[in-house]
Amino acid sequence: MVLEIKNLVKTFKQADLSKIEVLKNLNLAVQKRDTVAVVGQSGSGKSTLLSLLAGLDRQTSGSLKLHGKELGELSEIEMTQFRAENIGIIFQQFYLMPHLTSLENVSLPLEMFGYKESQERALEAMDQVGLMDRVKHFPHQLSGGESQRVAIARAIVIRPSILLADEPTGNLDNATGFQVADLIFNLVQTTGMTMIMVTHNKDLANKCSRQMTLKNGTFE
Amino acid sequence: MMIIKKLFWPKLALRELRNNRKFSLFFILNLAMGLSGFIALDSFKESLDLHLGKNSKAILGADIALTTYFPFQEENIKYLESNLPENTKVTRRISLFTMVSSIKKSRLVEVIGVEELFPFYGKIFLKNNGIVQDDNHLKKLNLYDESWVYPELLNILNLSEDENIKIGEKNFLITDLVMDDPSSSMSSFGFAPRIYVGFSKLKETGLLTKKSRVSYQRLYSLPKGANLESIVEKLKNNVKNLKGSDSKIRIISHKNAGNNLGRLLGYLNDYLGLVALIAIFLAGIGAAYLYRNYLSHHFRELSILMSLGATRQQTYQMVLWQLLFLGTGASLIAILISIIILPFLPLLLEQFLPRGFVTHISLSSLFFSIFIGCMGSFVFCLPVLSRIRSVKPLYLFHEHFINNDVEFKLWQQWYSYIPLIMLSWFLSVWQSHSWVVGSIFIVMLILSIIVLCLVALVILRIVGDISQNLNSVVIRLAFRNINRNRLGAISCFLALSMGTLLINLIPQIYQGLQEEISRPKDFRIPSLFMFDIQPDQIEALKKLISEENEVMKYISPMVRARLEKINNEVFKSFNDDSPITREQEREQRFRMRTLNLSYRTELSESEYIVRGQPFSSKYDWDSGLPSEVSIEERYADRFGLKIGDTLTFNVQEILIDAKIVNFRRVKWNSFQPNFFILFQPGVLEEAPATFLASLGGLDQFKRIKLQNKIVNKFPNVSVVDVNRTVKRILSISDQMVLALKLMAYLSIFAGLIVVFSIARNEVEGRLWELNLLKVLGAKFNDIQKMIQFEFLIIGFFACIFGVSVSTIMSYGLAWWFFENFWQWTWGISIMSIIGVISMSVIVAWFATRKLLKSSPLTLLRSS
Ligand SMILES: Nc1ncnc2c1ncn2[C@@H]1O[C@H](COP(=O)(O)OP(=O)(O)OP(=O)(O)O)[C@@H](O)[C@H]1O
Ligand SMILES: [Mg+2]
């Protein structure tokens, strides 16, 4: 079992001190190599779930285990370490560092931890996303699809066991979106990652091995 | 496996800075402007210290010297010199102030009699004979009636070389001119030029009598390896065992010879340092503002880094690296600027500086400036920096990630300002060498910043209200913009108003000083001042002066004494620790001074009683009561004296008890004979005294004539031309003020750079909205007008308040120091208002003109 969620609850305090319960008693188990599509209306808590899985936020209660590790029990430093080794994240807005070239963006997570062969692995990742001819380009010199492919390369360069994607095609036109989606699925397939993907796109969701719909804070 | 690569973070930090080139450039420029004055000054100070330190042996001419105002007793000298190691060389030196005259004129000089070995250190440089190296030159001085004089003396006395000069009863031939004399470390104040004669010859002038104040010195050169401190210690202990006049022998080591001489320059440096600190402060405000903008745009990148596995510590690390780079960059540029400024400082201050002074930048001041640059940028940015805590990578999941969403409520983190306050406090105490001055300065600075900030907030509110009902769109938008970007407006306001304050304050204080010293029609200031008059000469002197239809005024007796006890507790004369702060230094000088007492029946015009009772009447020796004394107010303060305290004085080995009955305030700059301690009549009349007196209202011709007459008849009486001294003081204070003014201009320049950076930044941040205005039909001119109007308003209010605060401050200072004499220098105020307003508008225009010209198309693409 790669991922195990039990009775997961997440509430937010509002400015007026009232609480909103975004996730209520969520349960989910994901096997290795599973690809899970999380769908649901806007505001249903999809991104919130992903941010919990990424360890960028903490659950209010319940259990959230990745590779048998209870995320809620990790310290911030341990969490950072765990994330850096196991989790790749792809955002809807790509979030590339504007002052670094594509290659440097991709090698960034490796370099941050001083891997020796970071350069080679970054090039490898760039090759995997088919952007060998764009390595020296800066983000503002890339199209949206290319930017997202660089972001994907950056997510997989650490060889994560879990890939989290929050509407990875949301900012792209249909044709480009499909290309990027194909790329993601291929990579997941070949590397044997587990993927949780948030999407509004039916076709994309259908490509996944499982579909979960978030409604009123739980899976339907 | 996870070895953290050390260089990764600094490299990334550097990259980010390179990517944000404009920010880095302006940040560095801002800080560098502020730092450069400070660094130039620090190097200057250090050069001076070094120069004085190096020359301290040359200043004394020896390792150790014994000095006293009475001839040494043979057996005591033997006793003292038994402490000195073998092979110690000794030479004797006598100096005294006296009048000398040519046929035409007379002048107060310092006559120095030296023996062959003088000096052990340093080289006297003569015009004709070059460096005094072998003993032949000095032998000749001791064999013949020859003298070497300071060149300025020839001018003053209308003499030329090879003429004779009369010292006491003896004529000396002038054989050479002293071009360089290391033992006068400050180029002499023009007060008393020197004349060198042979030691034995000086004895023949007849001046070494009890009538004149003669300083006797024995100079020693110790053999290599001798322990200076322990010898000084032993000598001091032995002197305590001596009786009579030799118990007053002072031991001077070369280490404390250099200190006093740079004192005046030291004071000036202190104040320059404080003004330079303000420049740093202004620059810091600008830098912090820029940094705040930079960082808020930077939060997203920090979030991305954290989502990729960077810890919060690592993001801090990166930000700190950036500050380190920026600070170092700023210091390096500041060092460059100060290398350019530095050679000009000695030109500015030539009247003070020792001969042969050269400036240089030492390695330690280099490191110091880098330290200040880095620390400075760190503490100034800390309030902004502490915001990093609120960076959350979580926000990356929300599309509406807003760069500016972290609202800066700067005052909420008041504690993050503490390091800034501590650092500036440390710097100002250190710069002013005074806890009191430094602390007062910082409190004043913080207070004026707070007041100006509050004022700015009020103005902003008013501006906001006004903007509601304005017809002109341009002006309305300008008002709105000011109100919307409060932090930028307040920063500009602060920088400009502090700068204006400074450039107004300094001339206003100076004006007060100048008016006070040299009001032309004020006859309170005497023309000539005479001292060392013997009691039996008074009548004859009076007569001589009345022959010229003038009246000798304020004839005051002066009795030398020592303070033995205060309220029956032994008074510690001075401690030997070397002084660190100016207060300690002054304290030591106060305590070392053998006191000059006086008595008078009536107070002079330049003094009045502030507390206590006037003297009762003439003292009655049979009453058995202590006599009455009056103490100068600040002197009393210094020793913590209270009315009713008993002081015990030693006057010629006779102990006299005195009770303090009142405190006086004295106007010292009246140049009248005045004293810290005044006795009631009837106590000191029998004690041996010399007299002081002054003469007022003389024109130049009469001054010279009288001076010559007095000197011819009474060679032991010293006459000082007060007019000349006042002129000298004024020209020195002119230089001080010029230096201070330049420092103030530097800070207003720093302020304008702040305006430049902020204007640019603002417009850049608002570019899309300005372009939107263009798209909606606004003309380029309107937009430019709007920006200019914004800075016009800010500049206007900044100047008004800068000028007002400085006027209030200078009024307060005038009231405190110059006894209420105050004049508004409206010319400077108006000039600075016009100047600063137009400068800020021009600078704003200059900063934004290119950005404003950008086409609205670029905006639509990039947004
Ligand atoms: N930090 C927060 N504080 C308060 N409320 C929050 C916070 N983050 C999210 N919410 C709320 O939680 C709910 C779920 O938000 P979330 O971003 O997870 O929705 P989503 O399913 O990703 O929607 P979308 O499809 O539009 O991206 C929303 O109502 C949002 O307002
Ligand atoms: Mg979402």
CSV table of C-alpha atoms in Angstrom, one decimal, chain B residues 70-406:
chain,number,residue,atom,x,y,z
B,70,PHE,CA,59.7,74.8,39.2
B,71,PRO,CA,63.4,74.2,38.7
B,72,PHE,CA,64.4,70.6,39.6
B,73,GLN,CA,66.2,69.9,42.8
B,74,GLU,CA,69.5,68.1,42.2
B,75,GLU,CA,69.1,65.4,44.9
B,76,ASN,CA,65.5,64.6,43.9
B,77,ILE,CA,66.6,64.2,40.3
B,78,LYS,CA,69.2,61.7,41.4
B,79,TYR,CA,66.6,59.8,43.4
B,80,LEU,CA,64.2,59.6,40.5
B,81,GLU,CA,66.7,58.8,37.9
B,82,SER,CA,67.9,55.8,39.9
B,83,ASN,CA,64.8,54.1,38.5
B,84,LEU,CA,66.0,54.4,35.0
B,85,PRO,CA,68.0,51.6,33.3
B,86,GLU,CA,71.6,52.0,32.4
B,87,ASN,CA,72.4,53.7,29.1
B,88,THR,CA,69.4,56.0,29.4
B,89,LYS,CA,70.1,59.2,27.7
B,90,VAL,CA,68.9,62.5,29.0
B,91,THR,CA,68.5,66.0,27.7
B,92,ARG,CA,67.0,69.1,29.2
B,93,ARG,CA,64.4,71.4,27.8
B,94,ILE,CA,62.8,74.7,29.1
B,95,SER,CA,59.8,76.4,27.6
B,96,LEU,CA,57.9,79.5,28.4
B,97,PHE,CA,55.4,81.8,26.9
B,98,THR,CA,56.6,85.4,26.6
B,99,MET,CA,56.4,88.4,24.4
B,100,VAL,CA,59.1,89.1,21.9
B,101,SER,CA,59.6,92.2,20.0
B,102,SER,CA,61.4,93.5,16.9
B,103,ILE,CA,61.9,97.2,16.5
B,104,LYS,CA,58.5,97.5,14.9
B,105,LYS,CA,56.2,95.0,16.6
B,106,SER,CA,55.7,92.5,19.5
B,107,ARG,CA,54.1,89.1,19.8
B,108,LEU,CA,53.4,86.3,22.2
B,109,VAL,CA,55.7,83.4,21.4
B,110,GLU,CA,56.7,80.1,23.0
B,111,VAL,CA,60.5,80.2,23.6
B,112,ILE,CA,62.1,76.8,23.9
B,113,GLY,CA,65.6,76.2,25.2
B,114,VAL,CA,67.1,72.9,24.2
B,115,GLU,CA,70.4,71.0,24.7
B,116,GLU,CA,72.5,69.2,22.2
B,117,LEU,CA,70.8,65.8,22.3
B,118,PHE,CA,67.3,67.2,21.6
B,119,PRO,CA,65.2,65.6,20.3
B,120,PHE,CA,65.6,61.9,20.7
B,121,TYR,CA,62.9,61.2,18.2
B,122,GLY,CA,61.6,63.0,15.2
B,123,LYS,CA,63.5,65.4,13.1
B,124,ILE,CA,63.4,69.2,13.1
B,125,PHE,CA,63.7,70.4,9.6
B,126,LEU,CA,65.4,73.8,9.0
B,127,LYS,CA,65.1,75.9,5.9
B,128,ASN,CA,68.8,76.5,5.4
B,129,ASN,CA,70.5,73.7,7.2
B,130,GLY,CA,68.0,70.9,6.5
B,131,ILE,CA,67.4,68.2,9.0
B,132,VAL,CA,68.9,68.7,12.4
B,133,GLN,CA,70.9,65.5,12.4
B,134,ASP,CA,74.3,65.9,14.0
B,135,ASP,CA,74.7,67.8,17.3
B,136,ASN,CA,76.6,70.6,15.6
B,137,HIS,CA,73.6,72.6,14.9
B,138,LEU,CA,72.4,72.4,18.5
B,139,LYS,CA,75.9,73.0,19.8
B,140,LYS,CA,76.0,76.2,17.9
B,141,LEU,CA,72.7,77.2,19.4
B,142,ASN,CA,74.1,76.7,22.9
B,143,LEU,CA,77.4,78.5,22.1
B,144,TYR,CA,76.1,81.6,20.3
B,145,ASP,CA,73.2,83.9,20.6
B,146,GLU,CA,71.4,82.4,17.8
B,147,SER,CA,67.8,81.3,17.3
B,148,TRP,CA,65.6,79.3,14.9
B,149,VAL,CA,62.1,80.7,14.5
B,150,TYR,CA,58.8,79.6,13.0
B,151,PRO,CA,58.5,81.3,9.6
B,152,GLU,CA,55.1,83.0,10.4
B,153,LEU,CA,56.9,85.0,13.1
B,154,LEU,CA,58.9,86.8,10.5
B,155,ASN,CA,55.7,88.0,8.9
B,156,ILE,CA,54.1,89.0,12.1
B,157,LEU,CA,57.0,91.0,13.3
B,158,ASN,CA,58.0,92.3,9.9
B,159,LEU,CA,61.4,90.8,10.3
B,160,SER,CA,63.7,89.0,7.9
B,161,GLU,CA,66.3,86.4,8.5
B,162,ASP,CA,69.6,87.6,9.9
B,163,GLU,CA,67.9,90.2,11.9
B,164,ASN,CA,67.9,90.3,15.7
B,165,ILE,CA,65.0,89.5,18.0
B,166,LYS,CA,64.8,90.5,21.6
B,167,ILE,CA,63.8,87.8,24.1
B,168,GLY,CA,63.8,89.1,27.6
B,169,GLU,CA,66.9,91.2,28.1
B,170,LYS,CA,68.9,89.5,25.4
B,171,ASN,CA,69.1,89.8,21.6
B,172,PHE,CA,69.2,86.7,19.4
B,173,LEU,CA,70.2,86.5,15.8
B,174,ILE,CA,67.7,84.6,13.6
B,175,THR,CA,69.9,82.1,11.8
B,176,ASP,CA,67.3,79.7,10.4
B,177,LEU,CA,63.6,78.9,10.0
B,178,VAL,CA,61.9,75.9,11.4
B,179,MET,CA,60.0,74.3,8.5
B,180,ASP,CA,58.9,71.2,10.2
B,181,ASP,CA,58.8,70.5,13.9
B,182,PRO,CA,57.4,67.1,14.9
B,183,SER,CA,56.9,68.2,18.5
B,184,SER,CA,54.1,70.5,17.4
B,185,SER,CA,51.8,67.9,16.1
B,186,MET,CA,49.1,70.2,15.2
B,187,SER,CA,50.1,73.1,13.1
B,188,SER,CA,50.2,75.6,15.8
B,189,PHE,CA,47.0,77.6,16.3
B,190,GLY,CA,48.7,80.8,15.4
B,191,PHE,CA,48.4,81.4,19.0
B,192,ALA,CA,52.1,81.4,19.8
B,193,PRO,CA,54.8,80.6,17.2
B,194,ARG,CA,57.9,79.0,18.5
B,195,ILE,CA,61.5,80.1,18.9
B,196,TYR,CA,64.3,77.6,19.5
B,197,VAL,CA,67.4,78.9,21.4
B,198,GLY,CA,70.2,77.2,23.3
B,199,PHE,CA,69.3,75.8,26.8
B,200,SER,CA,72.1,77.8,28.4
B,201,LYS,CA,71.3,80.9,26.4
B,202,LEU,CA,67.7,81.0,27.6
B,203,LYS,CA,69.0,81.2,31.1
B,204,GLU,CA,70.7,84.4,30.3
B,205,THR,CA,67.5,86.2,29.2
B,206,GLY,CA,66.5,86.9,32.7
B,207,LEU,CA,63.1,85.4,32.1
B,208,LEU,CA,63.5,82.3,34.3
B,209,THR,CA,62.3,84.1,37.3
B,210,LYS,CA,59.3,83.4,39.5
B,211,LYS,CA,57.5,86.1,37.6
B,212,SER,CA,57.0,83.9,34.5
B,213,ARG,CA,55.5,80.6,34.2
B,214,VAL,CA,58.3,78.4,33.0
B,215,SER,CA,58.0,74.7,32.2
B,216,TYR,CA,61.1,72.6,33.0
B,217,GLN,CA,61.5,69.3,31.3
B,218,ARG,CA,63.9,66.4,31.5
B,219,LEU,CA,63.6,64.1,28.5
B,220,TYR,CA,64.8,60.5,28.5
B,221,SER,CA,65.6,58.0,25.8
B,222,LEU,CA,65.4,54.5,27.2
B,223,PRO,CA,67.7,51.7,25.9
B,224,LYS,CA,66.1,49.0,23.8
B,225,GLY,CA,63.9,46.5,25.7
B,226,ALA,CA,63.2,48.8,28.7
B,227,ASN,CA,59.8,48.4,30.1
B,228,LEU,CA,58.2,51.7,29.7
B,229,GLU,CA,55.1,51.1,31.8
B,230,SER,CA,56.9,49.8,34.8
B,231,ILE,CA,59.4,52.7,34.8
B,232,VAL,CA,56.5,55.2,34.5
B,233,GLU,CA,54.8,53.4,37.4
B,234,LYS,CA,58.0,53.5,39.6
B,235,LEU,CA,58.6,57.1,38.8
B,236,LYS,CA,55.1,58.1,39.7
B,237,ASN,CA,55.3,56.2,43.0
B,238,ASN,CA,58.6,57.9,43.8
B,239,VAL,CA,57.3,61.4,43.1
B,240,LYS,CA,54.7,60.8,45.8
B,241,ASN,CA,57.6,60.6,48.3
B,242,LEU,CA,59.0,63.9,47.3
B,243,LYS,CA,58.4,67.1,49.3
B,244,GLY,CA,58.0,70.7,48.2
B,245,SER,CA,57.8,71.9,44.7
B,246,ASP,CA,59.1,68.6,43.3
B,247,SER,CA,56.1,66.7,44.5
B,248,LYS,CA,54.3,68.4,41.6
B,249,ILE,CA,56.6,66.8,39.0
B,250,ARG,CA,54.5,65.1,36.3
B,251,ILE,CA,55.7,62.0,34.5
B,252,ILE,CA,54.7,62.0,30.8
B,253,SER,CA,55.2,58.9,28.6
B,254,HIS,CA,55.1,59.3,24.9
B,255,LYS,CA,52.0,57.3,24.9
B,256,ASN,CA,49.9,60.1,26.5
B,257,ALA,CA,51.7,62.9,24.7
B,258,GLY,CA,49.9,62.3,21.4
B,259,ASN,CA,46.4,62.0,22.8
B,260,ASN,CA,45.6,65.6,23.7
B,261,LEU,CA,46.8,67.1,20.5
B,262,GLY,CA,44.2,65.7,18.2
B,263,ARG,CA,41.5,66.7,20.6
B,264,LEU,CA,39.8,69.4,18.7
B,265,LEU,CA,39.9,67.4,15.5
B,266,GLY,CA,38.5,64.6,17.6
B,267,TYR,CA,35.5,66.6,18.5
B,268,LEU,CA,34.9,67.6,14.9
B,269,ASN,CA,35.2,64.0,13.9
B,270,ASP,CA,32.7,63.0,16.5
B,271,TYR,CA,30.1,65.4,15.1
B,272,LEU,CA,30.9,64.6,11.5
B,273,GLY,CA,30.4,60.9,12.4
B,274,LEU,CA,27.0,61.6,13.7
B,275,VAL,CA,25.9,63.5,10.6
B,276,ALA,CA,27.3,60.7,8.5
B,277,LEU,CA,25.2,58.3,10.6
B,278,ILE,CA,22.1,60.2,9.5
B,279,ALA,CA,23.2,59.7,5.9
B,280,ILE,CA,23.4,56.0,6.6
B,281,PHE,CA,20.0,56.1,8.1
B,282,LEU,CA,18.4,57.8,5.2
B,283,ALA,CA,20.1,55.4,2.8
B,284,GLY,CA,18.9,52.5,5.0
B,285,ILE,CA,15.3,53.7,4.7
B,286,GLY,CA,15.6,53.6,1.0
B,287,ALA,CA,17.3,50.2,1.0
B,288,ALA,CA,14.7,48.7,3.3
B,289,TYR,CA,11.9,50.0,1.1
B,290,LEU,CA,13.5,48.5,-2.0
B,291,TYR,CA,14.1,45.3,-0.2
B,292,ARG,CA,10.5,45.1,0.9
B,293,ASN,CA,9.3,45.3,-2.7
B,294,TYR,CA,11.9,42.9,-3.9
B,295,LEU,CA,11.1,40.4,-1.2
B,296,SER,CA,7.3,40.5,-1.7
B,297,HIS,CA,7.9,39.6,-5.4
B,298,HIS,CA,10.2,37.0,-4.3
B,299,PHE,CA,7.9,35.1,-2.0
B,300,ARG,CA,6.6,33.0,-4.8
B,301,GLU,CA,10.1,31.8,-5.7
B,302,LEU,CA,10.8,30.9,-2.1
B,303,SER,CA,7.5,28.9,-2.0
B,304,ILE,CA,8.6,27.0,-5.1
B,305,LEU,CA,11.9,26.2,-3.6
B,306,MET,CA,10.2,25.0,-0.5
B,307,SER,CA,7.8,22.8,-2.5
B,308,LEU,CA,10.8,21.3,-4.2
B,309,GLY,CA,12.3,20.3,-0.9
B,310,ALA,CA,14.1,23.3,0.5
B,311,THR,CA,13.7,23.8,4.3
B,312,ARG,CA,12.7,27.1,5.8
B,313,GLN,CA,16.2,27.4,7.2
B,314,GLN,CA,17.6,27.1,3.7
B,315,THR,CA,15.4,29.8,2.4
B,316,TYR,CA,16.6,32.0,5.2
B,317,GLN,CA,20.1,31.1,4.3
B,318,MET,CA,19.6,32.1,0.7
B,319,VAL,CA,18.1,35.5,1.7
B,320,LEU,CA,20.9,36.1,4.1
B,321,TRP,CA,23.4,35.3,1.4
B,322,GLN,CA,21.7,37.9,-0.7
B,323,LEU,CA,21.9,40.5,1.9
B,324,LEU,CA,25.6,39.6,2.5
B,325,PHE,CA,26.3,40.1,-1.2
B,326,LEU,CA,24.4,43.3,-1.4
B,327,GLY,CA,26.0,44.7,1.7
B,328,THR,CA,29.4,43.8,0.5
B,329,GLY,CA,28.7,45.3,-2.9
B,330,ALA,CA,27.5,48.5,-1.2
B,331,SER,CA,30.6,48.6,1.0
B,332,LEU,CA,32.9,48.1,-1.9
B,333,ILE,CA,31.4,50.9,-3.9
B,334,ALA,CA,31.4,53.1,-0.8
B,335,ILE,CA,35.0,52.3,-0.3
B,336,LEU,CA,35.7,53.4,-3.9
B,337,ILE,CA,33.8,56.6,-3.4
B,338,SER,CA,35.6,57.3,-0.2
B,339,ILE,CA,38.9,56.7,-1.8
B,340,ILE,CA,37.9,59.5,-4.1
B,341,ILE,CA,36.6,61.7,-1.2
B,342,LEU,CA,39.4,61.0,1.2
B,343,PRO,CA,42.2,63.1,-0.3
B,344,PHE,CA,39.9,66.2,-0.2
B,345,LEU,CA,39.2,65.9,3.6
B,346,PRO,CA,42.7,67.1,4.5
B,347,LEU,CA,42.3,70.1,2.2
B,348,LEU,CA,39.1,71.0,4.0
B,349,LEU,CA,40.7,70.7,7.4
B,350,GLU,CA,44.2,72.0,6.7
B,351,GLN,CA,44.1,74.4,9.6
B,352,PHE,CA,43.8,71.5,12.1
B,353,LEU,CA,46.0,68.9,10.6
B,354,PRO,CA,49.4,68.0,11.7
B,355,ARG,CA,52.2,68.7,9.3
B,356,GLY,CA,53.1,65.8,7.1
B,357,PHE,CA,49.7,64.1,7.5
B,358,VAL,CA,48.7,61.6,4.8
B,359,THR,CA,45.5,59.8,4.5
B,360,HIS,CA,45.2,56.1,3.6
B,361,ILE,CA,42.7,53.3,3.9
B,362,SER,CA,43.8,50.5,6.1
B,363,LEU,CA,42.8,46.9,5.9
B,364,SER,CA,41.0,47.2,9.2
B,365,SER,CA,38.8,50.0,8.0
B,366,LEU,CA,38.1,48.0,4.9
B,367,PHE,CA,36.9,45.1,6.9
B,368,PHE,CA,35.0,47.4,9.1
B,369,SER,CA,33.2,49.0,6.2
B,370,ILE,CA,32.2,45.6,4.9
B,371,PHE,CA,31.0,44.7,8.3
B,372,ILE,CA,28.9,47.8,8.5
B,373,GLY,CA,27.6,47.3,5.0
B,374,CYS,CA,26.5,43.8,5.7
B,375,MET,CA,25.2,44.4,9.3
B,376,GLY,CA,23.6,47.6,8.1
B,377,SER,CA,21.7,45.9,5.2
B,378,PHE,CA,20.8,43.1,7.5
B,379,VAL,CA,19.4,45.1,10.4
B,380,PHE,CA,17.6,47.6,8.1
B,381,CYS,CA,15.9,44.7,6.2
B,382,LEU,CA,15.2,42.6,9.3
B,383,PRO,CA,11.6,44.1,9.8
B,384,VAL,CA,10.9,43.0,6.2
B,385,LEU,CA,12.9,39.8,6.5
B,386,SER,CA,10.9,38.5,9.4
B,387,ARG,CA,8.0,38.3,7.0
B,388,ILE,CA,9.5,35.2,5.4
B,389,ARG,CA,8.0,33.3,8.2
B,390,SER,CA,4.6,33.7,6.5
B,391,VAL,CA,5.7,32.2,3.3
B,392,LYS,CA,3.7,29.1,2.7
B,393,PRO,CA,4.2,26.9,-0.3
B,394,LEU,CA,0.6,25.9,0.2
B,395,TYR,CA,-0.5,29.0,-1.6
B,396,LEU,CA,1.0,27.5,-4.8
B,397,PHE,CA,-2.1,25.4,-5.1
B,398,HIS,CA,-4.3,28.4,-5.4
B,399,GLU,CA,-4.3,30.0,-8.7
B,400,HIS,CA,-4.9,33.4,-7.4
B,401,PHE,CA,-1.5,33.5,-5.8
B,402,ILE,CA,-1.0,37.1,-5.1
B,403,ASN,CA,2.6,38.3,-4.8
B,404,ASN,CA,1.6,41.1,-2.5
B,405,ASP,CA,-0.8,39.1,-0.4
B,406,VAL,CA,1.5,39.3,2.5
